[in-house]
Coordinates of N, CA and C and ligand atoms in Angstrom, one line a residue:
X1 N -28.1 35.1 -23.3 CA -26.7 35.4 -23.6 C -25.9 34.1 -23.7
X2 N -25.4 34.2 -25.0 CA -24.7 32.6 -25.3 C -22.6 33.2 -25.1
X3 N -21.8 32.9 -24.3 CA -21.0 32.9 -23.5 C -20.0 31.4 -24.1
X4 N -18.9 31.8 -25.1 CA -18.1 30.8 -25.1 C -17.0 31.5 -24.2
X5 N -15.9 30.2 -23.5 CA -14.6 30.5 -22.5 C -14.0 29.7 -23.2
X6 N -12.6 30.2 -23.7 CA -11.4 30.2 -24.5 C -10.5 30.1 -23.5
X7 N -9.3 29.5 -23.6 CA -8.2 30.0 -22.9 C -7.4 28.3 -23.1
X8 N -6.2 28.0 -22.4 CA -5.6 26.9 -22.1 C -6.0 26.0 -21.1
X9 N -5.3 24.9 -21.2 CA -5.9 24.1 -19.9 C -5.6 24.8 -18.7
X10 N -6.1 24.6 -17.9 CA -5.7 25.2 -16.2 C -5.7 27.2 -16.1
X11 N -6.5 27.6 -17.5 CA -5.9 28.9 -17.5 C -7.6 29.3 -16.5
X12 N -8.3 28.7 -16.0 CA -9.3 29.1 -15.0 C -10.3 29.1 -16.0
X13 N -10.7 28.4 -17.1 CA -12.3 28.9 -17.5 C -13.2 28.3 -16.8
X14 N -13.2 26.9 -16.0 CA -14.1 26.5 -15.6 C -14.0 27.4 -13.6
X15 N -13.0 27.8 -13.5 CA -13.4 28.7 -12.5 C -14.5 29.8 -12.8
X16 N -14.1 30.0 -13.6 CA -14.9 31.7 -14.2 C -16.0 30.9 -14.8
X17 N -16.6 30.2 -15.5 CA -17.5 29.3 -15.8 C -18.7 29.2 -15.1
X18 N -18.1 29.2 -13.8 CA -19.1 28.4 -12.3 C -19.6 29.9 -11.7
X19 N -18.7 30.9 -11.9 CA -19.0 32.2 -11.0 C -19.8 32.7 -11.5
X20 N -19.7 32.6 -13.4 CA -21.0 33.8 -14.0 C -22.3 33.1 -14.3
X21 N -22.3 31.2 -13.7 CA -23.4 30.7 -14.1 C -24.5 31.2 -13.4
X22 N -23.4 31.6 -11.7 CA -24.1 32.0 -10.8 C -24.6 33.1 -10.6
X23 N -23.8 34.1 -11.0 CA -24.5 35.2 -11.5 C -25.2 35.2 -12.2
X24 N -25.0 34.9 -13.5 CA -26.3 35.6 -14.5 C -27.3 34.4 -14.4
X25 N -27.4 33.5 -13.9 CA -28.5 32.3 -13.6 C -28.5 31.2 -15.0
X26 N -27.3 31.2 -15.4 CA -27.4 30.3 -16.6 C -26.5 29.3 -16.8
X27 N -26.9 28.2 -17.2 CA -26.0 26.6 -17.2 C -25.0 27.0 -17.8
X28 N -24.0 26.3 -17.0 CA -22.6 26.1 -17.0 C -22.2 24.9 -18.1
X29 N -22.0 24.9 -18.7 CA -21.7 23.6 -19.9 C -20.3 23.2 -20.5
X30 N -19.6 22.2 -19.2 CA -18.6 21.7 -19.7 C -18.4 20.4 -20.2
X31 N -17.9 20.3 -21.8 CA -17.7 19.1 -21.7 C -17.2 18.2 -21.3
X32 N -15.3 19.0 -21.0 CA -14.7 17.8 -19.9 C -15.2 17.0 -18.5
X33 N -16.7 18.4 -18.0 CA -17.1 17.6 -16.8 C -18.0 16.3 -17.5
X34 N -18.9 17.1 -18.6 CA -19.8 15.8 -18.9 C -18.8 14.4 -19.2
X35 N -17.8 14.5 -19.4 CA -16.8 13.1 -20.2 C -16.3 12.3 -18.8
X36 N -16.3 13.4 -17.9 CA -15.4 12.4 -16.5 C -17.0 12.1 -15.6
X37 N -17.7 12.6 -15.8 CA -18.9 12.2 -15.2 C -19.6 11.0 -16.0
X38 N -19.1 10.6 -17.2 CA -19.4 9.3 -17.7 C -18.3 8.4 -17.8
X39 N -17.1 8.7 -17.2 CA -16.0 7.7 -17.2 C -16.0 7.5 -15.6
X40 N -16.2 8.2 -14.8 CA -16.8 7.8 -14.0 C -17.7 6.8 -13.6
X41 N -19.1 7.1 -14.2 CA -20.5 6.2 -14.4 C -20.0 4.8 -15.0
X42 N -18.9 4.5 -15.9 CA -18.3 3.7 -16.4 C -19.3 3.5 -18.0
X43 N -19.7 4.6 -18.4 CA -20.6 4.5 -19.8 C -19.8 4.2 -21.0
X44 N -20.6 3.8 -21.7 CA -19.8 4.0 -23.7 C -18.7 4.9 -24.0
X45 N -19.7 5.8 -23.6 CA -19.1 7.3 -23.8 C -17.7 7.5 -23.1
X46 N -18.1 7.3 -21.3 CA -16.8 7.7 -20.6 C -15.6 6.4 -21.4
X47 N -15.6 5.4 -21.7 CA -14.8 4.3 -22.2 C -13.9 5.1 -23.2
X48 N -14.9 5.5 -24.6 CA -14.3 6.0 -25.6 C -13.6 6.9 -25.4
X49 N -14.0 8.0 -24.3 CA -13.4 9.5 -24.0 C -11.9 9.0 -23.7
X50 N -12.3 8.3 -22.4 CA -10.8 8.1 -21.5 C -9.7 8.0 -22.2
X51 N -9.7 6.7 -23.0 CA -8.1 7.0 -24.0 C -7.8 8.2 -24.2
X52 N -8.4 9.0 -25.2 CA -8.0 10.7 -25.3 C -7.6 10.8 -24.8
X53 N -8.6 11.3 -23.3 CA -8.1 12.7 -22.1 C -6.7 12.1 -21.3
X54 N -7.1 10.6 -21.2 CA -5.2 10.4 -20.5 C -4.1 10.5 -21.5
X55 N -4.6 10.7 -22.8 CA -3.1 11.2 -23.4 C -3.1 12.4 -23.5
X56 N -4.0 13.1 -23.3 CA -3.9 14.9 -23.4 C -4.4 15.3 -25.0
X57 N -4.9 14.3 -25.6 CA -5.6 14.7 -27.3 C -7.2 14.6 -26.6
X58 N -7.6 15.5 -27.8 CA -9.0 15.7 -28.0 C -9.5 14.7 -28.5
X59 N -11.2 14.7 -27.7 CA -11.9 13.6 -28.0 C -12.6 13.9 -29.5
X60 N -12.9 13.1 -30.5 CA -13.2 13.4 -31.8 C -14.4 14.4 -31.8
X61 N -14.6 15.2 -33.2 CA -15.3 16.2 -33.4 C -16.7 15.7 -33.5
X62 N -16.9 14.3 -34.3 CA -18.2 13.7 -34.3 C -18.8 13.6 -33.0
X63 N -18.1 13.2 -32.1 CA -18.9 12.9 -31.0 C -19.0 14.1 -30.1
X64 N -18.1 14.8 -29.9 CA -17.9 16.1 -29.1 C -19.3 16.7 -29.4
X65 N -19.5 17.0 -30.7 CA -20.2 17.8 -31.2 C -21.4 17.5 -31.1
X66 N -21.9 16.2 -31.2 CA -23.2 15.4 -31.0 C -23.3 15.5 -29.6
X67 N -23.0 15.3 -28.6 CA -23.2 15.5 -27.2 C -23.4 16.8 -26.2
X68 N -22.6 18.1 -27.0 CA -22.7 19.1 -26.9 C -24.7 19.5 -27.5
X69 N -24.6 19.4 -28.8 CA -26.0 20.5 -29.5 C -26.8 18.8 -28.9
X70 N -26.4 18.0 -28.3 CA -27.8 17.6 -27.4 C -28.1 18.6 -26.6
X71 N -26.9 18.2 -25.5 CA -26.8 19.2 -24.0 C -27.2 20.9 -24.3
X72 N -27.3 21.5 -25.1 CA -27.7 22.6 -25.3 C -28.9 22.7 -26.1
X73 N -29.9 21.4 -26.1 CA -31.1 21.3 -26.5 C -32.0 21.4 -25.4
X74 N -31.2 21.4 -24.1 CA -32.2 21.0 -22.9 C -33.1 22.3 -22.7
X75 N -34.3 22.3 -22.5 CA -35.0 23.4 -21.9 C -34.3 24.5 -20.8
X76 N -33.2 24.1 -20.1 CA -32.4 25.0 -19.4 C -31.5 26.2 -20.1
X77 N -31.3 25.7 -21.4 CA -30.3 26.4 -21.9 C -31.0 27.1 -23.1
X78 N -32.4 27.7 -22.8 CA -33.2 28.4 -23.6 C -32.5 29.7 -23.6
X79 N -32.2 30.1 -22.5 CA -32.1 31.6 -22.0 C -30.8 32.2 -22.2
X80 N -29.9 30.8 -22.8 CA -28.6 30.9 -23.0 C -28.0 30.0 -22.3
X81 N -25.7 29.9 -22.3 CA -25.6 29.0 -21.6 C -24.1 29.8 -21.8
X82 N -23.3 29.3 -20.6 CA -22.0 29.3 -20.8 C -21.2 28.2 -21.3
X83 N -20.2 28.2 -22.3 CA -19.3 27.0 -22.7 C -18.1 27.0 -22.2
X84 N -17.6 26.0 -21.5 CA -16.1 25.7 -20.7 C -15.8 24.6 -21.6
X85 N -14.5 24.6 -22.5 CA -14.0 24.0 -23.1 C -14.9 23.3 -24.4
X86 N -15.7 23.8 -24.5 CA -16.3 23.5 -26.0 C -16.4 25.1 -26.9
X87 N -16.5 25.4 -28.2 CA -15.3 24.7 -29.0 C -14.0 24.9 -28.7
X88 N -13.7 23.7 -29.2 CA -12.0 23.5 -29.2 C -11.2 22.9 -30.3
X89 N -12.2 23.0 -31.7 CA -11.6 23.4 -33.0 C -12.8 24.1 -33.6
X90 N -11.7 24.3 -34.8 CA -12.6 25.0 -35.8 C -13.8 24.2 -36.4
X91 N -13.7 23.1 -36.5 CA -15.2 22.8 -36.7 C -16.0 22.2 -35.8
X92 N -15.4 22.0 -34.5 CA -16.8 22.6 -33.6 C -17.1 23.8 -33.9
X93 N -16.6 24.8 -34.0 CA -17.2 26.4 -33.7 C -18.4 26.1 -35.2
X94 N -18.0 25.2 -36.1 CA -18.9 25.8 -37.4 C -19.8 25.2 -37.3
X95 N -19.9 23.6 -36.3 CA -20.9 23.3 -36.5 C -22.0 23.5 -35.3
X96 N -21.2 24.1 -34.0 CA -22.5 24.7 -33.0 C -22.9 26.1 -34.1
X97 N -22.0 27.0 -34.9 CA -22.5 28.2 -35.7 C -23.8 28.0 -36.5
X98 N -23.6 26.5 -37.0 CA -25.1 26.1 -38.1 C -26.1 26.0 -37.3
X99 N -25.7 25.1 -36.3 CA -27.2 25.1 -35.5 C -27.9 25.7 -34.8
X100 N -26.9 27.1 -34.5 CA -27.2 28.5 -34.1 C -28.2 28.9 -35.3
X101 N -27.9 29.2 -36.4 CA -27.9 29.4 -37.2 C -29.1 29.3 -37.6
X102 N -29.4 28.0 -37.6 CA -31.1 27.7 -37.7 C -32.1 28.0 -37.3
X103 N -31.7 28.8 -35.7 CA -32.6 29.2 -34.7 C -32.4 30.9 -34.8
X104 N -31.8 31.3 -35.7 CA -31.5 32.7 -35.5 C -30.5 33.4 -34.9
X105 N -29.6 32.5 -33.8 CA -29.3 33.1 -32.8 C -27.5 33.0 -33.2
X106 N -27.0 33.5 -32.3 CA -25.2 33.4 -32.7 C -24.7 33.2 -31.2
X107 N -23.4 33.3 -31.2 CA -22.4 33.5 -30.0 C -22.6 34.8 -29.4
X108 N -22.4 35.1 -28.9 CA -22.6 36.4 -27.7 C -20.9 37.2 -27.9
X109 N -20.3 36.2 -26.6 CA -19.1 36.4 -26.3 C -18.4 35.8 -26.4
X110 N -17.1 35.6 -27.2 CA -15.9 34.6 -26.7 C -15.3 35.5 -25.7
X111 N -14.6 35.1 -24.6 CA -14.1 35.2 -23.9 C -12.5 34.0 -23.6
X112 N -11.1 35.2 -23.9 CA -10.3 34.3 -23.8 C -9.9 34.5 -22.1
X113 N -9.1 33.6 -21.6 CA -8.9 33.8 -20.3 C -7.0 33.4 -20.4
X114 N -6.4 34.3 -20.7 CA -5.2 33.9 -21.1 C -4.1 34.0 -19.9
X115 N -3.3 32.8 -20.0 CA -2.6 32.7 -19.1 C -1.1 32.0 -19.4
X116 N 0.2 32.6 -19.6 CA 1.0 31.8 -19.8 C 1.4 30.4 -19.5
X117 N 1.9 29.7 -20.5 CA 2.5 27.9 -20.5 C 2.7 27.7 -18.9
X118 N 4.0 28.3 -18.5 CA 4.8 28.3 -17.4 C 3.8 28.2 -16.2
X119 N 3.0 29.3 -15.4 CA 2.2 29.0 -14.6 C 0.5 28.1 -15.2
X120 N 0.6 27.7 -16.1 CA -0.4 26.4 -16.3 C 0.1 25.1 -15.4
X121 N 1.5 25.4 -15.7 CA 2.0 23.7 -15.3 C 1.9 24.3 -13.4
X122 N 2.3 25.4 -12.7 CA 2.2 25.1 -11.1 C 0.7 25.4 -11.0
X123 N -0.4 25.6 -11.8 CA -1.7 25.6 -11.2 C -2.0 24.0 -11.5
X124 N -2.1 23.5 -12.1 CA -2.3 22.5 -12.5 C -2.1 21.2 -11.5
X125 N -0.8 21.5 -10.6 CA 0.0 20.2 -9.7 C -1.1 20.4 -8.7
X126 N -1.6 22.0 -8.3 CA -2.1 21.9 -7.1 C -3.7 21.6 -7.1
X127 N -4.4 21.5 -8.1 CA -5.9 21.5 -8.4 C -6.1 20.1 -8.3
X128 N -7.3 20.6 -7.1 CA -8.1 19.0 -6.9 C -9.7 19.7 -7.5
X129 N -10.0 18.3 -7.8 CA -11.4 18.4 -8.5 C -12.6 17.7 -7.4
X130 N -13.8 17.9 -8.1 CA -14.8 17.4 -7.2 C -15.4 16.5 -8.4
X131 N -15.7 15.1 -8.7 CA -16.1 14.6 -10.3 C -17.4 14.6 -9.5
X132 N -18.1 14.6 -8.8 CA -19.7 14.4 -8.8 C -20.2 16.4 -9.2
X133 N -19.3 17.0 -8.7 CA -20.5 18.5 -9.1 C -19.5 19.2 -9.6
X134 N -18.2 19.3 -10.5 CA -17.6 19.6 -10.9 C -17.1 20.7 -10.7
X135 N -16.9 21.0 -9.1 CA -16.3 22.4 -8.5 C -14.3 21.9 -8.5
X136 N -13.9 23.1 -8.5 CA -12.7 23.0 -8.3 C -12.1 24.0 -7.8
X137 N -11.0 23.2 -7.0 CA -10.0 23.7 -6.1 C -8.9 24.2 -6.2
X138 N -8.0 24.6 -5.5 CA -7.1 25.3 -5.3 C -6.0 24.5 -4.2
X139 N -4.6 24.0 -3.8 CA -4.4 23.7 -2.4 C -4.1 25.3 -2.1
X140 N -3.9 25.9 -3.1 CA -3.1 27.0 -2.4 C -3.5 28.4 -2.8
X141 N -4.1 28.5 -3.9 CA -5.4 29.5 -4.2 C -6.6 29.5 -3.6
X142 N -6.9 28.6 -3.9 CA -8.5 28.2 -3.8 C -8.8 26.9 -3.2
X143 N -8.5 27.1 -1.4 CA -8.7 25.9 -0.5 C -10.1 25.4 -0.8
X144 N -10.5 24.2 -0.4 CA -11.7 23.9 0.3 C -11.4 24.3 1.5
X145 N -13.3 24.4 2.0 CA -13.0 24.7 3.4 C -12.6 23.6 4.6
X146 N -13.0 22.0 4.0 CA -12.0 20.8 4.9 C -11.3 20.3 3.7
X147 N -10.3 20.1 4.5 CA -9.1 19.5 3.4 C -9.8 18.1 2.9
X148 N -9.8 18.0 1.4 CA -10.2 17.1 0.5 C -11.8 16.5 0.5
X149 N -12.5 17.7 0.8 CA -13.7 17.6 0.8 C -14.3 18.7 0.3
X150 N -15.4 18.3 -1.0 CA -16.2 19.5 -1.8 C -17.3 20.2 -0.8
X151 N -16.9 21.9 -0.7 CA -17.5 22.6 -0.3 C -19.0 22.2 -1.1
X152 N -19.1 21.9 -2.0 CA -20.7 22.5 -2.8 C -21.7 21.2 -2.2
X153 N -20.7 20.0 -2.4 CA -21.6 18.4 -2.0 C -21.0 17.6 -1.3
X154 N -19.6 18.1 -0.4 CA -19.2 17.3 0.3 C -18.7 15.5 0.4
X155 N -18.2 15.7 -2.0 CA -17.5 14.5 -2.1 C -16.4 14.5 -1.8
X156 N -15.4 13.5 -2.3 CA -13.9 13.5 -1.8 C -13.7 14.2 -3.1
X157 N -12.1 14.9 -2.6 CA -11.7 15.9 -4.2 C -10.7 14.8 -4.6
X158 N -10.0 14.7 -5.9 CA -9.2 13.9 -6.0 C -8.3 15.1 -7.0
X159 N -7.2 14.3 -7.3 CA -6.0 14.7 -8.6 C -7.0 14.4 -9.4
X160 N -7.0 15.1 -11.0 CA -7.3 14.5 -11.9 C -6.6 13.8 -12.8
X161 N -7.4 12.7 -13.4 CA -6.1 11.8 -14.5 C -5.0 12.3 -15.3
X162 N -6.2 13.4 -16.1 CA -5.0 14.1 -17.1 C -4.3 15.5 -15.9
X163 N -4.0 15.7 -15.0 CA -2.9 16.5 -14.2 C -1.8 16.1 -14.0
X164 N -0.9 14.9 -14.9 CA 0.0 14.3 -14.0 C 0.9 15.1 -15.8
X165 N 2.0 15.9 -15.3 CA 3.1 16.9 -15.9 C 2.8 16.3 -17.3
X166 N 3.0 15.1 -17.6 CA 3.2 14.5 -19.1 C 2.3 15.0 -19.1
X167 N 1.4 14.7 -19.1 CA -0.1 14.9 -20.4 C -0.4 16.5 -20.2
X168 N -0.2 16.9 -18.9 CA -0.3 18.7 -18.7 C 0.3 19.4 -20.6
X169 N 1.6 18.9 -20.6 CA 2.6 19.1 -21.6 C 1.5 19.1 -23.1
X170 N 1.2 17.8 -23.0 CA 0.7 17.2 -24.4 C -0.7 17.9 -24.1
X171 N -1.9 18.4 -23.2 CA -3.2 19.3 -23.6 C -2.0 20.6 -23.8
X172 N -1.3 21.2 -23.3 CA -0.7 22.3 -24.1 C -0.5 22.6 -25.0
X173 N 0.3 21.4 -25.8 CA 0.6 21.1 -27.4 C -0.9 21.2 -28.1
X174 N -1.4 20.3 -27.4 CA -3.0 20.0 -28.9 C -4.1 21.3 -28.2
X175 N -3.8 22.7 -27.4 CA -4.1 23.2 -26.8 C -3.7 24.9 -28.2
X176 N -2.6 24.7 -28.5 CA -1.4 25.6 -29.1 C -2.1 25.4 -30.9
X177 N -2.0 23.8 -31.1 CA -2.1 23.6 -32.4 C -3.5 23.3 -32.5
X178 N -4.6 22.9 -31.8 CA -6.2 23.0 -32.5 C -7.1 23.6 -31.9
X179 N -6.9 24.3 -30.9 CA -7.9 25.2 -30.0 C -7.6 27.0 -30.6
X180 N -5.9 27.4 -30.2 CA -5.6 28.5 -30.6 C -6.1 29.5 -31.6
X181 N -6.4 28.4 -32.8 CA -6.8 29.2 -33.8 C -8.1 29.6 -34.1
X182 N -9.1 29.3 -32.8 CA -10.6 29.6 -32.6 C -10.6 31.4 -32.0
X183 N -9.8 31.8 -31.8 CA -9.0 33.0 -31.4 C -9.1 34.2 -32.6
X184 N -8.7 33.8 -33.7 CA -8.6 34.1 -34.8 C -10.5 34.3 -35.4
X185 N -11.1 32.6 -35.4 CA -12.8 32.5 -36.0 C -13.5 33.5 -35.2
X186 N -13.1 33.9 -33.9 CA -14.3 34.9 -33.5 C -14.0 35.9 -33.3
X187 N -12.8 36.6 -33.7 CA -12.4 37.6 -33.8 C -13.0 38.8 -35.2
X188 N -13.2 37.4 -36.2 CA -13.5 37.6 -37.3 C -15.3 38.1 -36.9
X189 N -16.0 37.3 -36.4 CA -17.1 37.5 -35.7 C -17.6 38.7 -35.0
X190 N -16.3 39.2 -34.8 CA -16.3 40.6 -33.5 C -16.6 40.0 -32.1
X191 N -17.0 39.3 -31.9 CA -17.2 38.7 -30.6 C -16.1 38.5 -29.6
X192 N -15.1 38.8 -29.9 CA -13.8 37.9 -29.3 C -13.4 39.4 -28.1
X193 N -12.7 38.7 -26.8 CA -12.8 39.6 -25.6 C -11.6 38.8 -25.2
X194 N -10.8 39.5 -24.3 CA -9.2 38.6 -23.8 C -9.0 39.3 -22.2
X195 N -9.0 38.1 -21.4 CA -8.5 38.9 -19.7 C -7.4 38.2 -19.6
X196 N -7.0 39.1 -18.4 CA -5.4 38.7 -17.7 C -5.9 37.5 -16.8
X197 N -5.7 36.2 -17.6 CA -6.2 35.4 -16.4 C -5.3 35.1 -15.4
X198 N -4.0 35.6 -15.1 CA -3.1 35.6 -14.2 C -3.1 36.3 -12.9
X199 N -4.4 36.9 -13.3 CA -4.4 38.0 -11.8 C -5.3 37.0 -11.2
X200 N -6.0 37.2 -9.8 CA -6.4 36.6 -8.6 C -7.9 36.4 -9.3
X201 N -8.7 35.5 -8.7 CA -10.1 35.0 -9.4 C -10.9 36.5 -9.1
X202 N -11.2 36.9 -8.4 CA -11.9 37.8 -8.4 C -11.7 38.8 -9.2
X203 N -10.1 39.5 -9.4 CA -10.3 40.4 -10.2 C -10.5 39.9 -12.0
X204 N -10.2 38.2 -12.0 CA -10.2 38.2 -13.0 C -11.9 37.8 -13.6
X205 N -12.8 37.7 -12.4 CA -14.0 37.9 -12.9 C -14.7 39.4 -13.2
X206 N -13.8 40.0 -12.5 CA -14.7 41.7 -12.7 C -14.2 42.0 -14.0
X207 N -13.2 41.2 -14.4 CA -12.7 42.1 -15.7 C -13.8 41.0 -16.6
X208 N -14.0 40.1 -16.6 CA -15.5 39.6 -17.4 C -16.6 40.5 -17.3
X209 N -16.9 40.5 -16.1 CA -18.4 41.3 -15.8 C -18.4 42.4 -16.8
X210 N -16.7 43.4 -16.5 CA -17.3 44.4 -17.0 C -16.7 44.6 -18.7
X211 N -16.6 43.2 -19.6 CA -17.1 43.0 -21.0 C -18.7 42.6 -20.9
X212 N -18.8 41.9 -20.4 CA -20.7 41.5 -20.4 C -21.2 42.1 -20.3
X213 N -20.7 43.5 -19.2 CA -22.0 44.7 -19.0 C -21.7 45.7 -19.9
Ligands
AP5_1 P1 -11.5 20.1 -19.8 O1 -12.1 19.6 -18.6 O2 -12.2 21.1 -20.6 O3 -10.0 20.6 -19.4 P2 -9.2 21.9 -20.0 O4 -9.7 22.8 -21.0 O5 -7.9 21.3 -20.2 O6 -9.4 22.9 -18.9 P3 -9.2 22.6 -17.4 O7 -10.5 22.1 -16.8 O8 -8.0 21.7 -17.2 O9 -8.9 24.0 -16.8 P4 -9.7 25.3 -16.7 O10 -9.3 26.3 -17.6 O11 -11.2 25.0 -16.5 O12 -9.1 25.8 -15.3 P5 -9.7 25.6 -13.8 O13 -10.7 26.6 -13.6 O14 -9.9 24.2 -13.4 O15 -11.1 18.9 -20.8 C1 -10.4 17.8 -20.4 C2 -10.2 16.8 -21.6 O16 -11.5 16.4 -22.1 C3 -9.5 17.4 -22.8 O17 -8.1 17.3 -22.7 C4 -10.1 16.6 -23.9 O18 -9.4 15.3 -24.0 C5 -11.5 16.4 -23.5 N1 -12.4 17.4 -24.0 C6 -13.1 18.3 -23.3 N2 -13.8 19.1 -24.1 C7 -13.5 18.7 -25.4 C8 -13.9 19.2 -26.7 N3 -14.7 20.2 -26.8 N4 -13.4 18.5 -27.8 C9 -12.6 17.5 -27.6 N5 -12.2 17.0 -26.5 C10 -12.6 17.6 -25.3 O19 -8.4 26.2 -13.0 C11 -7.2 25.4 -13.0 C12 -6.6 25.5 -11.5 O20 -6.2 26.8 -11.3 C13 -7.6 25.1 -10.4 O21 -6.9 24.5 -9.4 C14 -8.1 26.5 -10.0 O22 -8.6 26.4 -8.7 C15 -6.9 27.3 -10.1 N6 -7.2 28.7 -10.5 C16 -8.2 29.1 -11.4 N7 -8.2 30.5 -11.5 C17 -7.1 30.9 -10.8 C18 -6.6 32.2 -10.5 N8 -7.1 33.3 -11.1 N9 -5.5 32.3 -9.7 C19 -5.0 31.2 -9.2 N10 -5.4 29.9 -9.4 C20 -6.5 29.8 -10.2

């Protein structure tokens, strides 16, 4: 089962991301984690990425896309995979579609996770992240169970770079004008599925479950 998640920044796909990898037993594949997990490591990669993500623009399509149909070459992601934040234009979608393509296989599901502008910006202030295992928090939804420490690996959680209001603003904008209209490409596909991501995590995973089943 191949599983794209749609939605805005902060609108929960990499919450929902982490819940159904664990469910249905299948890798979770974000590329924002792989980009802070190499800006972190202080790589080529993380270098190039960083300008972008601290202005709230997307990292180019050549590279996005080359780093992606690696990561989904791995023997893990035979059985399928979930995507958090990849595609996020129209020609990512055409160029994971070709490579699909060659192997027979297509998209499964898009899944949007839609959540108004207005509460993106107060989820947003309160979410701490974990950069070593890419779980994320809540202060006020979704505590850890010690303050500023990851339940999964017990690193320190921090703010993330791009969370600070400006740039929240600016992934909304490049969020509105080059992601949005991927809404449209898999609709055309029939694939396309839309939850209330504004209700509480739980109910907003049962309303996935029950498009999947
Ligand atoms: P990325 O890491 O993909 O960020 P994003 O899409 O902006 O998504 P977020 O991770 O911010 O939010 P989310 O929807 O996963 O929400 P979350 O579950 O954390 O990308 C970052 C940057 O990398 C981009 O701006 C770009 O520069 C670059 N990039 C990445 N992929 C790229 C690509 N394909 N092409 C080009 N550039 C790319 O939830 C948010 C908060 O709300 C959390 O605190 C969470 O605990 C809380 N929460 C979640 N669900 C609920 C709920 N139901 N109720 C209450 N609180 C909730």
């Amino acid at each position: 089962m191949k599983i794209v998640m749609l939605g805005a920044p902060g609108a929960g796909k990499g919450t929902q991301a982490e819940k159904l990898a664990s469910k249905y037993g299948l890798p979770h594949v974000s590329t924002g984690d792989i980009f802070r997990k190499n800006i972190k490591e202080g790589t080529e990669l993380g270098k190039e990425a960083k300008g972008y993500m601290d202005a709230g623009a997307l990292v180019p399509d050549e590279l996005t896309v080359r780093l992606l149909l690696d990561r989904v070459s791995n023997d893990d992601c035979d059985l399928g995979y979930i995507l958090d934040g990849f595609p996020r234009t129209i020609p990512q979608a055409e160029a994971l579609d070709r490579e699909l393509a060659k192997l027979e296989e297509k998209i499964d599901f898009a899944i949007n996770v839609e959540v108004p502008d207005d509460n993106i910006i107060e989820r947003m202030s309160g979410r701490r992240a974990c950069l070593k295992c890419g779980a994320t928090y809540h202060l006020q939804y979704i505590p850890p169970k010690k303050e500023g420490i990851c339940d999964e690996c017990g690193s320190e959680l921090v703010i993330r770079d791009d969370d600070k209001p400006e740039t929240v603003k600016n992934r909304l904008a490049t969020y509105h004008e080059q992601t949005q209209p991927l809404v449209d490409y898999y609709k055309k596909q029939g694939v396309y599925h839309e939850v209330d991501g504004t209700k509480d995590v739980d109910s907003v995973f049962d309303s996935i479950r029950d498009i999947l089943e």
